[in-house]
XYZ file of C-alpha atoms in Angstrom:
490
model
C 110.750 88.537 123.911
C 108.072 85.817 123.826
C 108.876 82.737 125.875
C 108.501 79.552 123.779
C 107.723 77.556 126.928
C 104.750 79.784 127.729
C 103.524 80.530 124.219
C 101.461 78.052 122.265
C 102.753 78.941 118.853
C 100.021 77.350 116.690
C 97.327 79.257 118.584
C 99.250 82.528 118.322
C 99.718 81.841 114.606
C 95.947 81.340 114.310
C 95.437 84.711 116.018
C 97.873 86.376 113.609
C 96.101 84.832 110.615
C 92.706 85.995 111.892
C 93.983 89.529 112.482
C 95.674 89.660 109.082
C 92.527 88.317 107.414
C 90.575 91.375 108.585
C 93.109 93.676 106.919
C 93.483 91.564 103.770
C 89.788 91.191 102.989
C 88.982 94.826 103.743
C 90.021 96.226 100.357
C 88.252 93.695 98.122
C 85.034 93.406 100.096
C 84.583 97.173 100.436
C 85.308 97.665 96.717
C 82.470 95.288 95.885
C 79.974 97.121 98.050
C 80.983 100.727 97.378
C 78.643 101.355 94.424
C 75.633 100.486 96.604
C 77.029 102.400 99.598
C 77.671 105.496 97.483
C 74.204 105.217 95.983
C 72.643 105.403 99.443
C 74.963 107.938 101.081
C 75.503 110.250 98.090
C 78.496 112.600 97.627
C 79.973 110.565 94.788
C 82.810 113.079 94.428
C 84.183 111.707 97.731
C 84.131 108.093 96.478
C 87.926 107.690 96.248
C 88.456 109.035 99.756
C 86.700 106.024 101.269
C 89.739 104.011 100.151
C 92.350 106.754 100.465
C 91.465 107.628 104.067
C 92.080 104.056 105.228
C 95.465 103.888 103.474
C 96.420 107.342 104.743
C 96.178 106.590 108.460
C 97.424 103.033 108.057
C 100.622 104.210 106.381
C 101.126 107.176 108.692
C 100.853 105.125 111.895
C 102.647 101.924 110.856
C 106.101 103.110 111.925
C 104.767 104.592 115.171
C 103.202 101.323 116.310
C 106.253 99.351 115.224
C 108.374 101.468 117.558
C 105.854 101.182 120.409
C 105.865 97.388 120.123
C 109.631 97.435 120.631
C 109.218 99.530 123.792
C 106.231 97.862 125.453
C 105.863 94.479 123.771
C 103.744 93.141 120.943
C 100.616 92.075 122.833
C 99.433 95.439 124.201
C 99.962 97.141 120.836
C 98.128 94.349 119.004
C 95.188 94.425 121.417
C 94.979 98.199 121.079
C 95.087 97.969 117.285
C 92.348 95.323 117.185
C 90.160 97.379 119.524
C 90.543 100.500 117.375
C 89.951 98.563 114.150
C 86.777 96.951 115.505
C 85.512 100.290 116.830
C 86.093 101.792 113.390
C 84.323 98.854 111.730
C 81.304 99.232 114.011
C 81.106 102.954 113.330
C 81.514 102.472 109.549
C 78.398 100.314 109.565
C 76.544 103.092 111.382
C 77.704 105.852 108.987
C 74.936 108.250 107.929
C 76.822 110.108 105.187
C 79.860 109.711 102.970
C 81.821 112.161 105.121
C 81.101 110.222 108.301
C 82.094 106.991 106.553
C 85.423 108.547 105.540
C 85.986 109.688 109.135
C 85.362 106.196 110.488
C 87.590 104.661 107.795
C 90.364 106.874 109.176
C 89.805 105.158 112.537
C 89.931 101.742 110.893
C 93.230 102.686 109.246
C 94.805 103.522 112.610
C 93.931 100.032 113.841
C 95.339 98.466 110.684
C 98.525 100.468 111.183
C 99.053 98.582 114.446
C 97.818 95.138 113.396
C 99.756 94.524 110.181
C 103.362 95.322 111.198
C 103.133 93.964 114.745
C 101.478 90.709 113.604
C 104.370 90.106 111.219
C 106.800 91.031 113.992
C 105.267 88.391 116.274
C 105.982 85.764 113.614
C 109.589 86.974 113.461
C 109.812 86.662 117.250
C 108.352 83.184 117.568
C 109.871 81.403 114.589
C 113.541 81.353 113.564
C 114.112 81.931 109.861
C 114.584 78.233 109.124
C 111.072 77.517 110.451
C 109.491 80.682 109.111
C 109.100 79.393 105.560
C 106.025 77.291 106.262
C 104.548 80.051 108.426
C 105.055 82.698 105.727
C 103.255 80.338 103.369
C 100.271 80.270 105.727
C 100.215 84.069 105.864
C 100.452 84.289 102.074
C 97.457 81.959 101.793
C 95.446 84.418 103.916
C 95.944 87.127 101.290
C 95.193 84.711 98.453
C 91.964 83.490 100.039
C 90.949 87.070 100.821
C 91.448 88.170 97.223
C 89.036 85.483 96.036
C 86.601 85.458 98.962
C 86.291 89.255 99.288
C 84.257 89.915 96.122
C 82.199 86.745 96.658
C 81.345 87.524 100.280
C 80.715 91.172 99.413
C 78.305 90.185 96.678
C 76.435 87.785 98.979
C 76.122 90.401 101.721
C 74.843 93.058 99.310
C 72.413 90.554 97.794
C 70.981 89.126 101.025
C 71.803 91.586 103.831
C 72.453 95.320 104.108
C 75.780 97.020 103.375
C 76.724 97.722 107.056
C 77.460 93.991 107.414
C 80.394 94.557 105.060
C 82.097 96.149 108.064
C 80.409 94.302 110.914
C 81.657 90.858 109.852
C 85.027 92.000 111.206
C 83.686 91.996 114.784
C 83.618 88.224 115.519
C 86.932 87.656 113.702
C 88.627 90.445 115.639
C 87.255 89.268 118.973
C 88.562 85.742 118.352
C 91.998 87.102 117.432
C 92.105 89.337 120.512
C 91.068 86.466 122.776
C 93.806 84.192 121.413
C 96.471 86.894 121.802
C 95.321 87.628 125.327
C 95.309 83.967 126.351
C 98.386 82.567 124.622
C 100.879 85.296 123.691
C 103.321 85.620 126.577
C 106.163 88.127 126.625
C 109.014 88.976 128.957
C 109.618 92.658 128.312
C 112.080 94.472 130.529
C 110.133 96.842 132.754
C 111.961 100.113 133.126
C 111.305 103.777 132.666
C 111.322 104.506 128.929
C 110.971 108.004 127.503
C 108.214 108.199 124.895
C 108.819 110.494 121.968
C 105.134 111.384 121.740
C 105.801 114.674 119.970
C 107.995 112.945 117.413
C 105.304 110.319 116.772
C 102.649 113.009 116.325
C 104.830 115.064 113.958
C 105.760 111.987 111.916
C 102.112 110.967 111.581
C 101.152 114.527 110.573
C 103.981 114.727 108.028
C 103.151 111.417 106.346
C 99.415 112.152 106.357
C 100.060 115.550 104.737
C 102.406 113.967 102.181
C 99.848 111.352 101.164
C 97.100 113.971 100.915
C 99.352 116.104 98.704
C 100.197 113.134 96.483
C 96.546 112.124 96.228
C 95.360 115.638 95.348
C 98.260 116.205 92.928
C 96.728 113.636 90.617
C 93.673 115.837 90.114
C 94.555 119.428 91.004
C 97.911 121.068 91.657
C 96.282 123.910 93.597
C 94.448 121.484 95.905
C 97.777 119.795 96.706
C 99.492 123.067 97.714
C 98.303 123.297 101.322
C 98.962 119.627 102.177
C 102.425 119.986 100.602
C 103.170 123.025 102.765
C 101.882 121.131 105.788
C 104.247 118.268 104.981
C 107.253 120.594 104.744
C 106.469 122.276 108.075
C 105.752 118.984 109.888
C 108.875 117.349 108.407
C 111.134 120.206 109.547
C 109.665 120.140 113.048
C 110.004 116.347 113.112
C 113.716 116.472 112.224
C 114.334 119.102 114.921
C 112.454 117.012 117.489
C 114.327 113.801 116.631
C 117.674 115.545 117.047
C 116.818 116.539 120.606
C 114.796 113.498 121.757
C 116.500 111.129 124.217
C 114.925 108.087 122.533
C 113.780 109.239 119.076
C 110.719 107.657 117.537
C 112.556 107.169 114.227
C 116.015 105.677 114.654
C 117.911 106.910 111.591
C 120.786 104.534 112.335
C 118.416 101.588 112.075
C 116.817 102.759 108.829
C 120.227 103.425 107.243
C 121.670 99.976 107.920
C 122.532 98.542 104.528
C 120.219 95.477 104.605
C 117.252 97.607 105.704
C 117.947 100.627 103.478
C 118.493 98.620 100.279
C 115.630 96.185 100.903
C 113.194 98.996 101.691
C 114.271 100.933 98.589
C 113.558 97.892 96.407
C 110.253 97.339 98.224
C 109.178 100.949 97.658
C 109.787 100.693 93.909
C 108.042 97.315 93.717
C 105.001 98.959 95.309
C 105.029 101.516 92.477
C 105.007 98.778 89.822
C 102.109 96.896 91.405
C 99.907 99.974 91.725
C 100.586 100.737 88.063
C 99.293 97.336 87.087
C 96.308 97.509 89.456
C 95.217 100.977 88.368
C 95.753 100.885 84.595
C 95.554 97.303 83.303
C 91.726 97.071 83.594
C 91.466 100.402 81.755
C 93.584 99.083 78.874
C 91.748 95.766 78.617
C 88.338 97.456 78.503
C 89.124 100.660 76.632
C 91.708 99.478 74.093
C 91.244 95.706 73.787
C 87.418 96.151 73.896
C 86.929 93.375 76.438
C 84.274 93.155 79.137
C 84.828 94.261 82.741
C 84.812 90.561 83.673
C 87.791 89.815 81.403
C 89.560 92.920 82.700
C 89.025 91.753 86.252
C 90.308 88.273 85.487
C 93.567 89.577 84.010
C 94.201 91.481 87.224
C 93.041 88.626 89.463
C 95.898 86.499 88.121
C 98.361 88.961 89.647
C 96.528 88.783 92.972
C 96.639 84.972 92.831
C 100.250 84.841 91.628
C 101.427 86.846 94.635
C 100.509 84.261 97.342
C 101.695 81.414 95.108
C 105.076 83.113 94.747
C 105.175 83.926 98.457
C 104.391 80.343 99.453
C 107.006 78.943 97.066
C 109.605 81.421 98.300
C 108.810 80.707 101.941
C 109.339 76.987 101.459
C 112.613 77.338 99.574
C 114.554 80.365 100.807
C 116.349 78.255 103.432
C 117.618 76.033 100.633
C 118.571 78.713 98.120
C 119.184 81.735 100.353
C 117.310 84.961 101.012
C 119.215 87.189 98.583
C 118.816 84.832 95.577
C 115.095 84.541 96.379
C 114.721 88.324 96.460
C 116.688 88.669 93.208
C 114.469 86.098 91.505
C 111.403 88.107 92.453
C 113.018 91.358 91.310
C 113.890 89.728 87.967
C 110.319 88.547 87.392
C 108.957 92.092 87.751
C 110.502 93.593 84.571
C 109.986 90.255 82.816
C 106.256 90.452 83.499
C 106.141 94.174 82.681
C 107.506 93.374 79.206
C 104.134 91.877 78.329
C 102.375 95.205 78.945
C 104.884 97.157 76.875
C 104.155 94.737 74.013
C 100.367 95.177 74.171
C 98.612 96.490 71.069
C 95.032 97.129 70.035
C 94.707 93.624 68.538
C 96.623 91.758 71.246
C 94.878 88.931 73.054
C 94.090 89.604 76.719
C 95.903 86.329 77.420
C 99.177 88.252 76.947
C 98.129 90.708 79.655
C 97.080 87.819 81.899
C 100.486 86.150 81.495
C 102.322 89.362 82.352
C 100.023 89.831 85.339
C 100.701 86.428 86.871
C 104.472 86.750 86.324
C 104.513 90.083 88.157
C 102.385 88.577 90.915
C 104.868 85.730 91.315
C 107.697 88.268 91.397
C 106.048 90.257 94.169
C 105.514 87.061 96.143
C 109.189 86.110 95.980
C 110.427 89.642 96.631
C 108.105 90.565 99.510
C 108.650 87.301 101.384
C 112.436 87.487 101.150
C 112.417 91.201 102.011
C 110.546 90.836 105.297
C 112.743 87.928 106.456
C 115.939 89.788 105.494
C 114.882 92.788 107.546
C 113.669 90.812 110.550
C 116.790 88.658 110.624
C 119.101 91.685 110.413
C 118.134 93.127 113.810
C 117.620 92.097 117.419
C 114.260 91.751 119.181
C 114.283 95.327 120.468
C 114.454 96.726 116.918
C 112.398 94.127 115.043
C 109.076 95.924 115.366
C 110.450 99.181 113.962
C 112.325 97.332 111.202
C 109.259 95.324 110.132
C 107.118 98.458 110.135
C 109.663 100.262 107.957
C 109.213 97.657 105.205
C 105.416 97.863 105.247
C 105.661 101.644 105.291
C 107.969 101.579 102.248
C 105.532 99.434 100.241
C 102.514 101.601 101.108
C 104.384 104.813 100.333
C 105.546 103.297 97.040
C 101.934 102.564 96.107
C 100.945 106.168 96.781
C 103.932 107.593 94.904
C 103.296 105.224 92.018
C 99.622 106.110 91.731
C 100.496 109.805 91.573
C 103.472 109.552 89.214
C 101.859 107.098 86.807
C 98.621 109.065 86.859
C 100.595 112.156 85.885
C 102.164 110.260 82.968
C 98.721 109.124 81.799
C 97.208 112.610 82.025
C 100.125 114.218 80.197
C 100.002 111.766 77.308
C 96.218 112.056 77.065
C 96.626 115.813 76.724
C 99.605 115.533 74.313
C 98.863 112.695 71.870
C 101.362 111.694 69.187
C 98.777 112.562 66.544
C 95.143 113.534 66.718
C 93.312 115.621 69.303
C 93.632 115.403 73.113
C 91.340 113.080 75.059
C 89.430 114.654 77.938
C 87.961 112.947 80.983
C 84.418 113.008 79.620
C 85.417 111.169 76.457
C 87.401 108.647 78.472
C 84.442 107.975 80.760
C 82.143 107.472 77.768
C 84.635 105.069 76.177
C 84.733 102.893 79.308
C 81.033 103.048 80.196
C 79.244 103.200 76.806
C 81.584 102.927 73.777
C 78.637 102.941 71.367
C 77.731 106.504 72.348
C 80.942 107.850 70.771
C 80.049 106.852 67.227
C 82.753 107.266 64.592
C 84.985 109.205 66.984
C 85.411 106.209 69.264
C 88.417 104.845 67.370
C 90.318 108.119 67.693
C 89.661 108.265 71.428
C 90.710 104.628 71.740
C 93.958 105.385 69.912
C 94.609 108.312 72.252
C 94.047 106.095 75.281
C 96.364 103.432 73.873
C 99.086 106.057 73.321
C 98.724 107.308 76.910
C 98.664 103.882 78.541
C 101.586 102.700 76.424
C 103.704 105.442 77.995
C 102.422 104.466 81.436
C 103.396 100.825 80.914
C 106.860 101.867 79.750
C 107.192 103.785 83.006
C 106.129 100.685 84.955
C 108.764 98.672 83.082
C 111.456 101.258 83.888
C 110.553 101.250 87.598
C 110.544 97.431 87.626
C 114.001 97.416 86.037
C 115.228 99.901 88.655
C 113.821 97.597 91.359
C 116.071 94.841 90.031
C 119.095 97.156 90.000
C 118.533 98.216 93.612
C 118.019 94.597 94.658
C 121.564 93.828 93.516
C 122.832 96.029 96.372
C 121.025 93.994 99.059
C 123.755 92.168 101.028
C 123.775 88.455 101.707
C 122.138 87.637 105.047
C 122.958 84.500 107.020
C 119.811 82.731 108.130
C 119.718 82.337 111.900
C 118.874 79.056 113.606
C 117.013 80.628 116.528
C 115.218 83.856 117.436
C 117.710 86.580 118.306
C 118.116 87.603 121.920
C 116.854 90.862 123.345
C 119.333 93.581 122.501
C 121.142 95.256 125.397
C 120.609 99.003 125.227
């Protein structure tokens, strides 16, 4: 584990913040530039895959890199992840078509799959839980700043430079982070022959990638999801067989099934489903049903993005005083409380109601996510902390994918089966959101159909948020340690 006498913790923390900043700002800054990028590269039907490809490889490789950091130390895995991420960023800026951009975003996602879990693991190594509150607040501020700075920086780059700089601005930040890790992160990892379950890692990555492709395609076409689903089943079966025979399996089932980790990850997965429901469907409701501008729709969602780091910072500074489990339960309670506002929305409701629900859910996610990561890290020894941290990030990402698919299915079903009136098709929905005046007298009927569909979606979000609270009640009480745990003897 890292040696405090050899590691300059503030400089390592700065490296972690720089590395996390690259991942945090990626989503918002790319979203801002994508209309211009798609206009130049064409193939608009592949638009969503620019985002989905990044999430796919990031989620699929998170657990693999978490395990590798436990075997070989944090620094080599972090340096590898930064190198891959920067290579992907450089290539994204050189993309000549939408398909090549998607390919290079896959490379970026692999790098992110190493950076995010191992950076958080380094914090767990260097700081005991009683000191980690302030540090978690710093990390939360990175995500808050990124959520605000991303669209602004993206707009400035598009306005004054060319779109490749959207990706190339990662290069100096990544090089600084790598230099700080290389110079100041010192580790004492036991050097001995360790069997690598390379086949298990490959099968796990293939299984999760196939699952996410199937879930993504299921939202648009059941037939398109068939082959990825079959690929998932085959890869999953082979993975289970491999793990049963491997001397040191890539996925330690005993670790994942420990009560603190299993219950916390289950609650985290469901919380990811609630957040994606808000992110995907609230702007649609505000614009299509409440007849507000895209700016107002964006502001209602921005309050959730701002509430999250505020909640995380508050939780990080107070969980030592009140305890980890009560902090997690407070966050889990705020989720259904905030979701109540969306269930209560009507066609004449002020968008302020949606904004209030958004910030409450953001605060809830801040409390829950901060407590969850500390509970998991403080439940295991150094040699399992990387895998445990990665399992929590994996659970949240998988929850987002599951939520997008399930809630999208609810929306599509209710659009096709309205309570009264005729079904709403995708063309009518697009016209309602882009040019409501073109619908004439039929606009109100389409708006009513959309309200009916989204109302059912928000009820589903509320139900999942309530289930998150129920599962959080099963998370055991964890005693906060006064010092980093010693390296486990295997």
